[in-house]
Coordinates of N, CA, C and O and ligand atoms in Angstrom, one line a residue:
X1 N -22.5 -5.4 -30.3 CA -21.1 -5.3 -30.4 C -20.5 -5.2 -29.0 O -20.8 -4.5 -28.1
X2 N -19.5 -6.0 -29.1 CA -18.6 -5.7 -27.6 C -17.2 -5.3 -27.9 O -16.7 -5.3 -29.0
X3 N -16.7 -4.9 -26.8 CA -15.6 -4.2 -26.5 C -14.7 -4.9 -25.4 O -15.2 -5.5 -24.4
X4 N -13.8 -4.7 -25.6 CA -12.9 -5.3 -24.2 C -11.8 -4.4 -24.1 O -10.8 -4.4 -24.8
X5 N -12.2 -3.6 -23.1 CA -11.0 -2.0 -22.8 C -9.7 -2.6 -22.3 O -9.7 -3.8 -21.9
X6 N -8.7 -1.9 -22.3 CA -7.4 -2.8 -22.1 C -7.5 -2.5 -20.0 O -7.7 -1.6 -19.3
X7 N -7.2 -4.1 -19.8 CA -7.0 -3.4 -18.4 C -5.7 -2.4 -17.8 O -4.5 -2.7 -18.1
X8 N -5.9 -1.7 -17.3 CA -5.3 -0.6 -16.4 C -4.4 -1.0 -15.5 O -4.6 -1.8 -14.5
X9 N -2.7 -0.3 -15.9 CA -2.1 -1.1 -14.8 C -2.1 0.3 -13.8 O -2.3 1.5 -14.1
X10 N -1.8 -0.3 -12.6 CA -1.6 -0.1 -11.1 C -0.5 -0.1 -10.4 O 0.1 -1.1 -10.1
X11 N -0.2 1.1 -10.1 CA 1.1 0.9 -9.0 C 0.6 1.4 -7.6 O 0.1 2.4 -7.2
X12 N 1.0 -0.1 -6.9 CA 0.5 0.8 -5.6 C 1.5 -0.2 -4.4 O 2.1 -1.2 -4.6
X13 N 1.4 0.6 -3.2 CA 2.5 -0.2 -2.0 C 2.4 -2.1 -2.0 O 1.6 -2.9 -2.6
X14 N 3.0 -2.3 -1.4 CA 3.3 -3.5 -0.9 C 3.6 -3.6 0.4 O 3.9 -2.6 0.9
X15 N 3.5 -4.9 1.2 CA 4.4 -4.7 2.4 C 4.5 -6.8 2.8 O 4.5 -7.8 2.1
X16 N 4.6 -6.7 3.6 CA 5.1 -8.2 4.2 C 3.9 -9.4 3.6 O 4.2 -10.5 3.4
X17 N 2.8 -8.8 3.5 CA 1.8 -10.0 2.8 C 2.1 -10.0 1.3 O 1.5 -10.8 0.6
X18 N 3.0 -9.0 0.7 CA 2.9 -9.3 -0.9 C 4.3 -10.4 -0.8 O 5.0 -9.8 -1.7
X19 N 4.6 -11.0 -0.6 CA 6.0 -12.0 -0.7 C 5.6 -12.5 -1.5 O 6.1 -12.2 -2.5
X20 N 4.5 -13.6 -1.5 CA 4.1 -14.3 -2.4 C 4.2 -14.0 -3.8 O 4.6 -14.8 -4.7
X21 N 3.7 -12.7 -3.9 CA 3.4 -12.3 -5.2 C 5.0 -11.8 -5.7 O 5.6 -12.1 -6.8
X22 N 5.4 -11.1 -4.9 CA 7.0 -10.8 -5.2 C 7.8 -12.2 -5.9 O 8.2 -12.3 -7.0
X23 N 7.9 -13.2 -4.9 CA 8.6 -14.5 -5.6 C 8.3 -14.9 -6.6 O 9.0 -15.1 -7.6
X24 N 6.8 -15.1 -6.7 CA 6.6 -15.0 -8.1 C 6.8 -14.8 -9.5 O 6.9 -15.6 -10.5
X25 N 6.8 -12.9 -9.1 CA 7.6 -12.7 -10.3 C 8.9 -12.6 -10.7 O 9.4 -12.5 -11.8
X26 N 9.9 -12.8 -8.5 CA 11.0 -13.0 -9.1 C 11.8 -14.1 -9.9 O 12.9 -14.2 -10.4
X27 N 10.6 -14.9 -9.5 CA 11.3 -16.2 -9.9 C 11.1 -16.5 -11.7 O 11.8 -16.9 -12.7
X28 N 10.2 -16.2 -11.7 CA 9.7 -16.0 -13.3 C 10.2 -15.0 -14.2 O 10.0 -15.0 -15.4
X29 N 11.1 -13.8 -13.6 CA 11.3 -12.6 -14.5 C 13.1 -13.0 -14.7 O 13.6 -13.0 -15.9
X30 N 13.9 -13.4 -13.4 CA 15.7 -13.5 -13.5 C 15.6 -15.0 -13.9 O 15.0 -16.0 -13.5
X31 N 16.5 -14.8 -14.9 CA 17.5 -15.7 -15.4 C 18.4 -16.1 -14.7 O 19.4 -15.5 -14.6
X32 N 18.2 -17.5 -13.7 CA 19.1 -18.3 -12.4 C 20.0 -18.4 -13.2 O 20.4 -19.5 -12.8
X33 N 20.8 -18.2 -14.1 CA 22.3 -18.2 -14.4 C 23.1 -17.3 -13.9 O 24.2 -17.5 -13.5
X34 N 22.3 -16.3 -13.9 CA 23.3 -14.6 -13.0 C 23.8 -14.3 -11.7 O 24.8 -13.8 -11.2
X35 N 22.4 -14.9 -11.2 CA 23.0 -14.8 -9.7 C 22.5 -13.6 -9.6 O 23.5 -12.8 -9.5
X36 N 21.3 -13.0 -9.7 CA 20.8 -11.6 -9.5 C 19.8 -11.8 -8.7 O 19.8 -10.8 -8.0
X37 N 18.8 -12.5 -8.3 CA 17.5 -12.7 -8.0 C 17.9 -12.6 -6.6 O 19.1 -12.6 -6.4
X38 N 17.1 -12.6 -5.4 CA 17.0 -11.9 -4.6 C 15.8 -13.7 -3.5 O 14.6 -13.9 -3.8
X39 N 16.4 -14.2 -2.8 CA 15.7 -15.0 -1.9 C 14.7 -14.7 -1.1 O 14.5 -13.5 -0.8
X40 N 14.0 -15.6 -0.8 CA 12.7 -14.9 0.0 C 13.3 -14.5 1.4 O 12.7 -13.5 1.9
X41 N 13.9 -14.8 1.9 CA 14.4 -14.9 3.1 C 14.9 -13.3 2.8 O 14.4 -12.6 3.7
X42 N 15.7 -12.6 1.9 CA 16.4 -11.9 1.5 C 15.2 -10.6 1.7 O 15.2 -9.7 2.5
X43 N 14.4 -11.1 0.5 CA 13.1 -10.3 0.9 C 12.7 -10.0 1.9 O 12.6 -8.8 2.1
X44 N 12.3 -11.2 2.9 CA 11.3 -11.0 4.5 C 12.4 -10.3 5.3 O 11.9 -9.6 6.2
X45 N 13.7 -10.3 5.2 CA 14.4 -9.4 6.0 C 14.5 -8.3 6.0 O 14.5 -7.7 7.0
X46 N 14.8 -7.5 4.3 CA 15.0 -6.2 4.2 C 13.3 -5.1 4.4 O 13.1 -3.9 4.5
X47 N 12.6 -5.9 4.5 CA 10.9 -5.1 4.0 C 10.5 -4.5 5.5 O 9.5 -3.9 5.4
X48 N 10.9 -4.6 6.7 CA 10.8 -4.2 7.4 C 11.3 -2.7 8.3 O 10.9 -2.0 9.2
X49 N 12.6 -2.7 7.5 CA 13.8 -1.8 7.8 C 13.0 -0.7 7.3 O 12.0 -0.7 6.6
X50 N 13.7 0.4 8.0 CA 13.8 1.9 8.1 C 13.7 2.5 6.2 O 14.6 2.2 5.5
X51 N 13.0 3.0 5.7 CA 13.4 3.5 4.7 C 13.2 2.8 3.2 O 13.3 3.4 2.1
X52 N 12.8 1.4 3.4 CA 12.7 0.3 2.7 C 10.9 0.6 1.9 O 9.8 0.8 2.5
X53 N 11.1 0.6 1.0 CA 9.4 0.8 0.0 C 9.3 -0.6 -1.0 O 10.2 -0.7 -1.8
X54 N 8.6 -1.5 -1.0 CA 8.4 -2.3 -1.9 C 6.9 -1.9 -2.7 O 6.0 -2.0 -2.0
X55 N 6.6 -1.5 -4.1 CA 5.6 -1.5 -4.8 C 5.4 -2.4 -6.2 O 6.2 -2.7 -7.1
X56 N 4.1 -2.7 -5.8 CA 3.5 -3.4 -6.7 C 3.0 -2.8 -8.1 O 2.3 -1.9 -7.9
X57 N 3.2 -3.1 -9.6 CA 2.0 -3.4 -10.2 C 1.3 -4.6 -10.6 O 1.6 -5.8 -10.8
X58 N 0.5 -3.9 -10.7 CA -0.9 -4.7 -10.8 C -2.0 -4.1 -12.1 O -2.4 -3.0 -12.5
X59 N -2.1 -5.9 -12.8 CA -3.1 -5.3 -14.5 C -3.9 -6.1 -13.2 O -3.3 -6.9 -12.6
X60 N -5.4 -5.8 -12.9 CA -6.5 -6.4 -12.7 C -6.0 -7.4 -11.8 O -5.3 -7.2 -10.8
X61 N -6.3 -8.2 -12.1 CA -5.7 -9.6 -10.4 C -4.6 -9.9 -11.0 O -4.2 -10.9 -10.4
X62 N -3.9 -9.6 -11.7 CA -2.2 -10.0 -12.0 C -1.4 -9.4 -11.2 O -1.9 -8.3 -10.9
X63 N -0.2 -9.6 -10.7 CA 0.7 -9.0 -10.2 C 2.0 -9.1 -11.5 O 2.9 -9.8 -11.9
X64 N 1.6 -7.8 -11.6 CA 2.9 -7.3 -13.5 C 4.2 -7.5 -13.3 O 5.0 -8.1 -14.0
X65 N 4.2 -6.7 -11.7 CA 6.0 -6.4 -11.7 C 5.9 -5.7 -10.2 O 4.9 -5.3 -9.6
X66 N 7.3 -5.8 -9.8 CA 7.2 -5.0 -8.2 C 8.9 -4.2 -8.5 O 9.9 -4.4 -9.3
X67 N 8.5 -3.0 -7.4 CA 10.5 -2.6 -7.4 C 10.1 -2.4 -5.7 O 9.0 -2.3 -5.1
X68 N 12.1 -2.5 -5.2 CA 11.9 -2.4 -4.1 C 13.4 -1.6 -3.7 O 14.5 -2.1 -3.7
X69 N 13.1 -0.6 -3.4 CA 13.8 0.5 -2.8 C 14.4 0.6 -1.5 O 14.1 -0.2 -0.6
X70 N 15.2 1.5 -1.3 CA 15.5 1.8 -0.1 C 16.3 3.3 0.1 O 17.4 3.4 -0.5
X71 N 15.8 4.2 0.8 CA 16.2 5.5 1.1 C 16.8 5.7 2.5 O 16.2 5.3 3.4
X72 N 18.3 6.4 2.6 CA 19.1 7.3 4.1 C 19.0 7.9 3.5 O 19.6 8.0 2.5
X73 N 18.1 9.1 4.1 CA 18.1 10.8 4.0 C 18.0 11.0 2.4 O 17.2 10.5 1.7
X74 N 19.1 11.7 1.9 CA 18.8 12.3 0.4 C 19.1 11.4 -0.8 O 18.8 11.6 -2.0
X75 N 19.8 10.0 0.1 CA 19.9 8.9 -0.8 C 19.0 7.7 -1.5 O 18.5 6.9 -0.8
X76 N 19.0 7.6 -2.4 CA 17.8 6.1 -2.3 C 19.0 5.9 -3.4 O 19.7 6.6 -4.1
X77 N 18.4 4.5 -3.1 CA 18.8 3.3 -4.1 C 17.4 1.8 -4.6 O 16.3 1.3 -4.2
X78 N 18.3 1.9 -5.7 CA 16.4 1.0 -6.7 C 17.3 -0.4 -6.1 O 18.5 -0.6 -6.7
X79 N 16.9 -1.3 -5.3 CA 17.4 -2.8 -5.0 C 17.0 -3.5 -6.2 O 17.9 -3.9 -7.0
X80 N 15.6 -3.8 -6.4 CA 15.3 -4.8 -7.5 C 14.2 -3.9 -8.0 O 13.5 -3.0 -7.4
X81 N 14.2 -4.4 -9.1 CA 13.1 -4.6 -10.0 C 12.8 -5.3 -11.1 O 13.7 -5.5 -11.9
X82 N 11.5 -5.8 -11.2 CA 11.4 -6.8 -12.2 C 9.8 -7.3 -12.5 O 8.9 -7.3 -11.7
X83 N 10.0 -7.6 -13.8 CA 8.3 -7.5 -14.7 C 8.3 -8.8 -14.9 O 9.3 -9.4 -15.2
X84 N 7.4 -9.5 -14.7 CA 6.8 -10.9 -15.2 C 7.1 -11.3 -16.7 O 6.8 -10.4 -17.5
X85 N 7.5 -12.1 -17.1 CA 7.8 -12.4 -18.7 C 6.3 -12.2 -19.1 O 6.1 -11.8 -20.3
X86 N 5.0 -12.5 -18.3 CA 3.7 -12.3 -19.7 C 3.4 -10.7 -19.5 O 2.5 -10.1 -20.1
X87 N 3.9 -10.3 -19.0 CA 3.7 -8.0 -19.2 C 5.2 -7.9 -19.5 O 5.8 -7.3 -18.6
X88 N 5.5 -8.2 -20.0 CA 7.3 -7.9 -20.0 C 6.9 -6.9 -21.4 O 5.8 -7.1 -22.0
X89 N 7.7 -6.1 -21.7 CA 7.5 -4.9 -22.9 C 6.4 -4.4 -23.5 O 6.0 -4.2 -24.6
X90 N 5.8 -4.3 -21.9 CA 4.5 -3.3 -22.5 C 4.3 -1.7 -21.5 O 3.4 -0.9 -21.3
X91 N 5.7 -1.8 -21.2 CA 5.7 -0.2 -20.6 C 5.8 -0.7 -19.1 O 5.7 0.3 -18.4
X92 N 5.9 -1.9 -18.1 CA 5.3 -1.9 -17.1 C 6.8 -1.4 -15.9 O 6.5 -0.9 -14.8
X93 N 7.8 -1.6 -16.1 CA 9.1 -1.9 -16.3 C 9.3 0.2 -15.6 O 9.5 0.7 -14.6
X94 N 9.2 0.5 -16.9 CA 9.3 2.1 -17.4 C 8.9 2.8 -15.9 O 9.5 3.3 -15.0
X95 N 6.9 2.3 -16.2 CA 6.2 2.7 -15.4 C 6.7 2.3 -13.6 O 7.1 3.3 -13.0
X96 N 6.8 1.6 -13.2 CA 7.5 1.1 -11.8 C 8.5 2.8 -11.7 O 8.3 3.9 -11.2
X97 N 9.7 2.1 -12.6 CA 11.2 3.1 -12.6 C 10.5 4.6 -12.1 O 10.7 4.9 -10.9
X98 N 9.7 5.3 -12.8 CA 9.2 6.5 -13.2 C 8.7 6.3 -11.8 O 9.6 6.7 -11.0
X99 N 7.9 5.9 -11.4 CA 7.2 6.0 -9.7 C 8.0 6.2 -8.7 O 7.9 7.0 -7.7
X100 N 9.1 5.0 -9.0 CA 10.1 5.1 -8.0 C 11.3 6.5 -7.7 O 11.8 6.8 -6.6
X101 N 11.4 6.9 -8.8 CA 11.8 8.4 -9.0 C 11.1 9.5 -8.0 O 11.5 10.2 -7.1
X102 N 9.6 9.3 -8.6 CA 8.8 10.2 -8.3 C 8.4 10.0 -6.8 O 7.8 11.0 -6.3
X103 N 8.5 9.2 -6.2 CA 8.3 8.7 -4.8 C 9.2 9.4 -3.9 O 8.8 10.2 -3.1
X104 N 10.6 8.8 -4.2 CA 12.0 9.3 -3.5 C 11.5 10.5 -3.8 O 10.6 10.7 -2.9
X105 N 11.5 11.5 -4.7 CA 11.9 12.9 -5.1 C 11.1 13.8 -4.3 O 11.4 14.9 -3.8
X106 N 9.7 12.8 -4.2 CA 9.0 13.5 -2.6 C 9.0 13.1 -1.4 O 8.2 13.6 -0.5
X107 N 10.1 11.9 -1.3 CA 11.0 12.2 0.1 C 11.7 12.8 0.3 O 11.9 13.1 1.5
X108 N 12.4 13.4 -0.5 CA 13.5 14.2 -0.2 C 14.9 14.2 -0.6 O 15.8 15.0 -0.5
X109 N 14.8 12.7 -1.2 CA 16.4 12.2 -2.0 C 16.4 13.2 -3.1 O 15.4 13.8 -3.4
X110 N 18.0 13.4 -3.8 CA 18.3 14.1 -4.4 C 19.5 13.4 -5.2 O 20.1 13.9 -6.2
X111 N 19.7 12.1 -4.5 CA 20.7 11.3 -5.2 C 19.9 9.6 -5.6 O 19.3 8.8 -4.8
X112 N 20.0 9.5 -6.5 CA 19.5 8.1 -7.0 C 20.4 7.4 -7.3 O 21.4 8.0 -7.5
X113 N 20.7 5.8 -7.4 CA 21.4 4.9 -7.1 C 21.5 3.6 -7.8 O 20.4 3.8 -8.3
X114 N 21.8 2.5 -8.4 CA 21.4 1.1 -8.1 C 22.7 0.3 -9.2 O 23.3 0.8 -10.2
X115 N 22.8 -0.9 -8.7 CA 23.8 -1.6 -10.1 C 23.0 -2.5 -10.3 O 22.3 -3.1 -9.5
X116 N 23.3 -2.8 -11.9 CA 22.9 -3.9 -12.4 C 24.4 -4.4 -13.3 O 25.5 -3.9 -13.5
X117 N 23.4 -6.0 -13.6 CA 24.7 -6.8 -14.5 C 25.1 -6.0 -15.3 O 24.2 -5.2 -15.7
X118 N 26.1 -5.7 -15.6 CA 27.0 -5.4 -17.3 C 26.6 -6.2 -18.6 O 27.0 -7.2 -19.1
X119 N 25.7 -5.6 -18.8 CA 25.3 -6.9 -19.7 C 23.4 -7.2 -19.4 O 23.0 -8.3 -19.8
X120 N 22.7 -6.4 -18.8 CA 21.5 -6.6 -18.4 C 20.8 -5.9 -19.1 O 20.9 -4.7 -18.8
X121 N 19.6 -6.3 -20.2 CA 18.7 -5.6 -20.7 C 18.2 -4.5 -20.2 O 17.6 -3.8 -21.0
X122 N 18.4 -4.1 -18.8 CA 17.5 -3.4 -18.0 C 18.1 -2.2 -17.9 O 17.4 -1.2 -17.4
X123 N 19.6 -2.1 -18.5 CA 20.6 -1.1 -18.6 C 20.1 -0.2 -19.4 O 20.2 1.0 -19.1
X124 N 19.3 -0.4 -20.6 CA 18.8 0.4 -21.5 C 17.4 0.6 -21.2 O 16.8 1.0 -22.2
X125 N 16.5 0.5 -20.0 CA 15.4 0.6 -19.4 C 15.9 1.8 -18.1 O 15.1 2.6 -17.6
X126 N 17.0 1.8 -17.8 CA 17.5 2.8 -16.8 C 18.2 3.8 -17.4 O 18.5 4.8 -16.7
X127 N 18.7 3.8 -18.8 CA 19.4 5.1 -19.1 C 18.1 5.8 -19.9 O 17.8 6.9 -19.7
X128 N 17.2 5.0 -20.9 CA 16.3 6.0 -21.1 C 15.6 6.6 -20.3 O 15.0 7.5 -20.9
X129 N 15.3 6.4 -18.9 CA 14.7 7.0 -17.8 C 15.6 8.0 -16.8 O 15.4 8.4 -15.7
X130 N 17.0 8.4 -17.8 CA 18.1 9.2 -17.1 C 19.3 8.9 -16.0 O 20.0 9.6 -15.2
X131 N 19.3 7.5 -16.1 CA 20.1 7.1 -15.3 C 22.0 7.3 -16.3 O 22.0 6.9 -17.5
X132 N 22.6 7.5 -15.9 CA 24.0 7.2 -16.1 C 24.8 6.1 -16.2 O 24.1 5.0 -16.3
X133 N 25.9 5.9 -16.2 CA 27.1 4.8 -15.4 C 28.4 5.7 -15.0 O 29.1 6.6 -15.4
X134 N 28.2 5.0 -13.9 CA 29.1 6.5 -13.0 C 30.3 5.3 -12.4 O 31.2 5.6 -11.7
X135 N 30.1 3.8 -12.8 CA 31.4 2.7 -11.9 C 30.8 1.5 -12.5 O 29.8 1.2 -13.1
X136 N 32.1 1.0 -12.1 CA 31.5 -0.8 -12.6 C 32.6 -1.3 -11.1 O 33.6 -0.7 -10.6
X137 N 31.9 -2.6 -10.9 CA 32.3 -3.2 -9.5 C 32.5 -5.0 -10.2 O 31.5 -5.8 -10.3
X138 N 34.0 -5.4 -10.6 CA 34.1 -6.4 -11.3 C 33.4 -7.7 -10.3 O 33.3 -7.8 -9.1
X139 N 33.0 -8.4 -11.0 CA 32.4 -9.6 -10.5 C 32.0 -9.8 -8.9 O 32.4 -10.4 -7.9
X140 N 30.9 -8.9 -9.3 CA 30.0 -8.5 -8.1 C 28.7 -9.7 -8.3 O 28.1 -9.9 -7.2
X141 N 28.5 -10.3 -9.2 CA 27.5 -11.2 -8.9 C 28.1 -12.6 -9.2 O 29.1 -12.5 -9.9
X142 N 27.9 -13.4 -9.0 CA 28.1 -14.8 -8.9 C 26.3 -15.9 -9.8 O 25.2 -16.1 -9.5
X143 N 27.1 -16.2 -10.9 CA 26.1 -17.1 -11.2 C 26.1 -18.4 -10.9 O 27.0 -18.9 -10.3
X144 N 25.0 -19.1 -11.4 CA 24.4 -20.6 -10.2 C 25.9 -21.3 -10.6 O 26.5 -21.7 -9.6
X145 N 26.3 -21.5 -11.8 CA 27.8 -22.2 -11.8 C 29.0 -21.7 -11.6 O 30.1 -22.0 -11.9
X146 N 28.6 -20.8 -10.9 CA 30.0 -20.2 -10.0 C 30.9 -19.0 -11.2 O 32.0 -18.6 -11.0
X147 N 30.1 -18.5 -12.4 CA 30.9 -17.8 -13.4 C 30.4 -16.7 -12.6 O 29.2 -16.6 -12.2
X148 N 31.3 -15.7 -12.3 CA 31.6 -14.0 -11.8 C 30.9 -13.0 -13.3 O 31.2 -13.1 -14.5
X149 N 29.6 -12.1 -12.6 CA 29.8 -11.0 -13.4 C 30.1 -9.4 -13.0 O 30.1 -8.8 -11.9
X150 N 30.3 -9.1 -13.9 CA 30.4 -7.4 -13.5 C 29.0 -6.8 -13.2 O 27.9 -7.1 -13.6
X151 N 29.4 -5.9 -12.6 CA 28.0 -4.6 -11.9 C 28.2 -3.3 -12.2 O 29.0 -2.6 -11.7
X152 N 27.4 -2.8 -13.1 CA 27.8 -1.6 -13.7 C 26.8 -0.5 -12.4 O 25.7 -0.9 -12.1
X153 N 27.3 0.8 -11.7 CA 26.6 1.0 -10.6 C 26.3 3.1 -11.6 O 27.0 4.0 -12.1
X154 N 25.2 2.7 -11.2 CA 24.5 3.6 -12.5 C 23.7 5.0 -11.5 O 23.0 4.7 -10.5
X155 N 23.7 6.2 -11.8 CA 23.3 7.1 -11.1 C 22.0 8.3 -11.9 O 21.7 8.4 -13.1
X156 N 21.5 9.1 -10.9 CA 20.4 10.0 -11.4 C 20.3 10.9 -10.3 O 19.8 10.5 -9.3
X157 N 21.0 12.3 -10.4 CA 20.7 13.3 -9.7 C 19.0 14.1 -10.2 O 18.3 14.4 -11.2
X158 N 18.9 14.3 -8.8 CA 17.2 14.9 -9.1 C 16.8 15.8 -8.3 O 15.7 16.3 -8.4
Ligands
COA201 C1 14.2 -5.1 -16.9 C2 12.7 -5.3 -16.8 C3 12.2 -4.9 -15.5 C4 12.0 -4.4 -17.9 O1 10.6 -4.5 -17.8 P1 9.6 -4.2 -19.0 O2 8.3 -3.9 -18.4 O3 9.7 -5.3 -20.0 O4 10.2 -2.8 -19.6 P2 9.6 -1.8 -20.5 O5 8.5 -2.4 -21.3 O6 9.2 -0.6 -19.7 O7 10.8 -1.4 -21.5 C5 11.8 -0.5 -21.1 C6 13.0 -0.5 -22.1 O8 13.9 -1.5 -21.7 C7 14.2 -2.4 -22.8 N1 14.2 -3.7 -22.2 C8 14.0 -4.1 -20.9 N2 14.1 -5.4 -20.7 C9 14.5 -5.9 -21.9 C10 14.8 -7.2 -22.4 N3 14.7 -8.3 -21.5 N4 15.2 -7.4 -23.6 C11 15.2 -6.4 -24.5 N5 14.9 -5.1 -24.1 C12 14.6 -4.9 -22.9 C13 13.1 -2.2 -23.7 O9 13.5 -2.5 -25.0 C14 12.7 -0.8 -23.5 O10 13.5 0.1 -24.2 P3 12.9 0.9 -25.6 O11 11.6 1.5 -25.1 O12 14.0 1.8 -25.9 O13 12.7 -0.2 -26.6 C15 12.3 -6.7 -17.2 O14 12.9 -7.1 -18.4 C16 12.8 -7.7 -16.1 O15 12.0 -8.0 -15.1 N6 14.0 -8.3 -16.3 C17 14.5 -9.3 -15.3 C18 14.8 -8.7 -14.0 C19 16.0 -7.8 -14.1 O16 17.0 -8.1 -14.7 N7 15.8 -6.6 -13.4 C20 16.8 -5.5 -13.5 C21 17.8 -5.7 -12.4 S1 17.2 -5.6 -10.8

């Protein structure tokens, strides 16, 4: 009789050689109608900076999902995050959020941060993880046909 144990996901750093795998999923996870996704160029510039954390998960040689942060002193803010459509609702999402919390909280932040669309699945992936809506910033994103959306800018004291 055999068995096939589920593989084990992984969160662990990233840094300037994961691009690849970042595009990846970002290109596979946002919907190019919103105007949310994040350019490689966009990427290779911010990963270098002061304060900047990009982490990966990883099921086995897959790359699941990445988030990518950025902390001044007691502040951070969540830039992106985003799960591959084939691990998409199997907790990987959750898992990332929860790390990224727990990361900052032993740097030293005390204020958590980030906006997403008005209107973004991901709204209900950040308030059951305690996040708020503390503002909306009207037609803060721009989709590929030029339609404006709103940014709801969502918070977590910790
Ligand atoms: C948002 C995202 C990261 C969630 O990842 P995930 O691994 O599928 O999330 P989880 O499995 O941990 O689910 C977390 C919760 O969010 C909800 N959720 C997240 N994305 C959803 C979607 N596209 N449709 C419906 N529900 C969604 C789930 O229902 C779940 O809530 P529940 O437990 O109360 O049912 C993923 O959908 C994604 O990459 N979206 C595109 C990129 C994006 O918009 N990122 C956010 C802005 S940067």
């Amino acid at each position: 009789m055999s068995s096939t144990a589920p593989v084990p996901l992984v969160v662990e750093r990233g840094g300037g050689d994961s691009l690849d795998d970042v595009m990846d999923v970002m290109t596979a996870a946002f919907d190019r109608r919103f105007g949310e996704a994040w350019t490689r160029a966009q990427c290779a510039g911010i990963l270098p900076m002061a304060g900047v954390t990009l982490m990966l998960a990883r099921r086995g040689d897959e790359i699941a999902g990445f988030s990518l942060a950025r902390r001044i002193l007691d502040e951070a803010e969540l830039l992106l995050i985003a799960v591959h459509p084939d691990h998409a609702g199997t907790g990987t999402g959750t898992q990332l959020l929860k790390r990224f919390i727990a990361d900052q909280q032993m740097a030293g932040a005390h204020n958590l941060h980030l906006e997403v669309r008005d209107g973004n699945p991901a709204v209900r992936l950040y308030r059951n993880t305690g996040f708020d809506i503390i503002g909306r910033r009207s037609n803060y994103y721009r989709g590929t046909d030029g339609e404006r959306f709103d940014a709801l800018t969502m918070a977590l004291r910790i």
